[in-house]
Amino acid sequence: MIIFDLICADGEHRFEGWFGSSDDYADQQARGLLDCPVCGSGNIAKAVMAPNLGRKGNQQAASARPAEERTEMPVAAKPVSNDVAVPAEYREIIGKLAEAQEKMLASSEWVGDKFADRARDIHYGDAEEKPIHGTASQEEVADLAEEGIAALPLPLPVLPPESKN
């Protein structure tokens, strides 16, 4: 494969053309098969380009330096943070929301993946009425809603008690 930088007649649009050989380029050019992908002009020519020459197998790359000559990598003057910039008022709101959720969870029982069954038991009077929290699939939540049982998602993610360190 050979890659040529090509240019349209106006000289405004420069683009690459990939050919099997230099002869393939000449053949396609002679048959009028080359068009500018931007403006559609059929008047295409090779643009001036630097040759892409490979190194000989016994030569090192010019940029490689022996290990003893290498210097340390530059370090940023200030530490860089990967945190997303969140306005202070949002952090405050999220903090208050987390506190409220923590208080609610402290007075609620974790029932894990038995949430839908336990919610039904409480709703139909088969179990003591008390706040519960756990996990449920979307289908289970939809079924609860059809039965008139309210089930709301928690505002912030919660780890099951057995997962906490």
Short mmCIF file of C-alpha atoms in Angstrom, two decimals:
data_model
loop_
_atom_site.label_atom_id
_atom_site.label_comp_id
_atom_site.label_asym_id
_atom_site.label_seq_id
_atom_site.Cartn_x
_atom_site.Cartn_y
_atom_site.Cartn_z
CA MET A 1 0.00 0.00 0.00
CA ILE A 2 1.09 3.53 -0.68
CA ILE A 3 -0.46 6.68 0.78
CA PHE A 4 -0.41 9.95 -1.13
CA ASP A 5 -1.45 13.38 0.08
CA LEU A 6 -3.80 14.65 -2.60
CA ILE A 7 -5.14 18.13 -3.27
CA CYS A 8 -8.04 19.36 -5.41
CA ALA A 9 -7.64 21.91 -8.22
CA ASP A 10 -8.53 24.90 -6.09
CA GLY A 11 -5.83 23.89 -3.62
CA GLU A 12 -8.28 24.26 -0.76
CA HIS A 13 -8.98 20.65 0.10
CA ARG A 14 -6.17 18.33 1.11
CA PHE A 15 -6.86 14.64 1.77
CA GLU A 16 -5.21 11.19 1.80
CA GLY A 17 -5.48 8.60 -0.93
CA TRP A 18 -4.51 4.95 -0.41
CA PHE A 19 -3.40 2.97 -3.43
CA GLY A 20 -1.97 -0.49 -4.09
CA SER A 21 1.00 1.06 -5.90
CA SER A 22 2.15 4.23 -7.62
CA ASP A 23 0.90 2.72 -10.90
CA ASP A 24 -2.58 2.25 -9.38
CA TYR A 25 -2.67 5.97 -8.58
CA ALA A 26 -1.61 6.86 -12.15
CA ASP A 27 -4.21 4.49 -13.63
CA GLN A 28 -7.06 5.86 -11.51
CA GLN A 29 -5.97 9.44 -12.24
CA ALA A 30 -5.90 8.74 -16.00
CA ARG A 31 -9.37 7.15 -15.93
CA GLY A 32 -10.84 10.11 -13.96
CA LEU A 33 -11.76 8.00 -10.94
CA LEU A 34 -10.37 10.42 -8.35
CA ASP A 35 -12.68 13.06 -6.86
CA CYS A 36 -12.27 15.52 -3.98
CA PRO A 37 -14.31 14.16 -1.03
CA VAL A 38 -15.17 17.73 0.03
CA CYS A 39 -16.19 19.56 -3.16
CA GLY A 40 -16.42 16.72 -5.69
CA SER A 41 -13.87 18.24 -8.09
CA GLY A 42 -12.31 15.68 -10.43
CA ASN A 43 -9.18 17.78 -10.92
CA ILE A 44 -6.90 16.07 -8.37
CA ALA A 45 -3.11 16.17 -8.04
CA LYS A 46 -0.48 14.87 -5.64
CA ALA A 47 0.41 17.36 -2.92
CA VAL A 48 3.96 17.90 -1.70
CA MET A 49 4.58 15.53 1.21
CA ALA A 50 7.42 14.27 3.35
CA PRO A 51 8.52 10.72 2.57
CA ASN A 52 7.76 8.01 5.11
CA LEU A 53 11.03 6.08 5.35
CA GLY A 54 11.59 3.17 7.68
CA ARG A 55 14.79 2.75 9.70
CA LYS A 56 17.33 0.10 8.94
CA GLY A 57 17.11 -2.85 11.29
CA ASN A 58 20.51 -2.09 12.86
CA GLN A 59 19.77 1.58 13.66
CA GLN A 60 18.30 3.04 16.82
CA ALA A 61 15.64 5.70 16.70
CA ALA A 62 17.18 9.18 16.76
CA SER A 63 15.12 10.18 19.80
CA ALA A 64 16.26 7.24 21.96
CA ARG A 65 18.85 8.17 24.57
CA PRO A 66 20.86 5.86 26.79
CA ALA A 67 19.39 5.30 30.26
CA GLU A 68 22.15 7.28 31.98
CA GLU A 69 21.31 10.40 29.93
CA ARG A 70 17.56 10.33 30.64
CA THR A 71 16.22 12.86 33.09
CA GLU A 72 13.23 12.59 35.39
CA MET A 73 9.79 13.21 33.99
CA PRO A 74 8.45 16.72 34.61
CA VAL A 75 5.92 16.96 37.43
CA ALA A 76 3.01 19.38 37.59
CA ALA A 77 3.64 22.29 39.96
CA LYS A 78 0.20 21.88 41.54
CA PRO A 79 -1.54 18.59 42.28
CA VAL A 80 -4.12 17.70 39.67
CA SER A 81 -7.56 16.50 40.72
CA ASN A 82 -9.65 14.09 38.68
CA ASP A 83 -12.77 15.01 40.67
CA VAL A 84 -15.68 16.52 38.82
CA ALA A 85 -16.14 20.18 39.66
CA VAL A 86 -19.34 20.39 41.69
CA PRO A 87 -20.62 23.76 42.91
CA ALA A 88 -20.53 24.19 46.70
CA GLU A 89 -24.33 24.58 46.96
CA TYR A 90 -24.83 21.20 45.23
CA ARG A 91 -22.40 19.54 47.63
CA GLU A 92 -24.32 21.09 50.54
CA ILE A 93 -27.68 19.84 49.19
CA ILE A 94 -26.30 16.34 48.60
CA GLY A 95 -24.79 16.35 52.11
CA LYS A 96 -28.15 17.27 53.69
CA LEU A 97 -29.90 14.64 51.58
CA ALA A 98 -27.36 12.02 52.71
CA GLU A 99 -27.89 12.99 56.37
CA ALA A 100 -31.68 12.71 56.03
CA GLN A 101 -31.38 9.34 54.29
CA GLU A 102 -28.98 8.08 56.98
CA LYS A 103 -31.47 9.02 59.75
CA MET A 104 -34.29 7.32 57.85
CA LEU A 105 -32.25 4.14 57.33
CA ALA A 106 -31.28 4.05 61.02
CA SER A 107 -34.97 3.66 61.93
CA SER A 108 -35.68 1.23 59.06
CA GLU A 109 -35.01 -2.51 58.71
CA TRP A 110 -32.86 -3.89 55.88
CA VAL A 111 -34.77 -6.77 54.25
CA GLY A 112 -32.49 -7.31 51.25
CA ASP A 113 -34.00 -8.95 48.18
CA LYS A 114 -37.13 -9.90 50.14
CA PHE A 115 -38.36 -6.29 49.92
CA ALA A 116 -41.40 -6.97 47.70
CA ASP A 117 -42.60 -9.90 49.85
CA ARG A 118 -42.10 -8.00 53.11
CA ALA A 119 -43.86 -4.90 51.71
CA ARG A 120 -46.87 -7.08 50.78
CA ASP A 121 -46.90 -8.72 54.22
CA ILE A 122 -46.95 -5.30 55.90
CA HIS A 123 -49.57 -3.92 53.48
CA TYR A 124 -51.96 -6.86 53.97
CA GLY A 125 -51.47 -6.93 57.77
CA ASP A 126 -49.53 -10.21 57.88
CA ALA A 127 -46.50 -8.49 59.45
CA GLU A 128 -45.89 -5.65 61.90
CA GLU A 129 -46.08 -2.22 60.26
CA LYS A 130 -42.59 -0.68 60.23
CA PRO A 131 -40.28 1.07 57.78
CA ILE A 132 -38.24 -1.31 55.61
CA HIS A 133 -35.67 -0.93 52.85
CA GLY A 134 -34.06 -3.42 50.49
CA THR A 135 -33.78 -4.31 46.83
CA ALA A 136 -36.46 -5.04 44.24
CA SER A 137 -36.51 -5.47 40.49
CA GLN A 138 -38.42 -3.05 38.28
CA GLU A 139 -40.97 -5.78 37.66
CA GLU A 140 -41.49 -6.31 41.41
CA VAL A 141 -41.92 -2.56 41.97
CA ALA A 142 -44.47 -2.41 39.12
CA ASP A 143 -46.38 -5.34 40.66
CA LEU A 144 -46.40 -3.59 44.05
CA ALA A 145 -47.76 -0.42 42.42
CA GLU A 146 -50.57 -2.43 40.75
CA GLU A 147 -51.52 -3.74 44.19
CA GLY A 148 -51.58 -0.19 45.58
CA ILE A 149 -48.39 -0.61 47.62
CA ALA A 150 -46.08 2.41 47.59
CA ALA A 151 -42.40 1.65 47.02
CA LEU A 152 -39.99 4.51 46.37
CA PRO A 153 -36.31 4.44 45.45
CA LEU A 154 -33.81 5.91 47.87
CA PRO A 155 -32.31 9.19 46.68
CA LEU A 156 -28.72 7.96 47.12
CA PRO A 157 -27.22 4.49 46.61
CA VAL A 158 -27.01 2.23 49.67
CA LEU A 159 -24.70 -0.70 50.35
CA PRO A 160 -26.25 -3.74 52.02
CA PRO A 161 -25.09 -4.06 55.65
CA GLU A 162 -23.11 -7.24 54.89
CA SER A 163 -21.10 -5.36 52.22
CA LYS A 164 -19.89 -2.58 54.49
CA ASN A 165 -16.36 -2.71 55.89
#
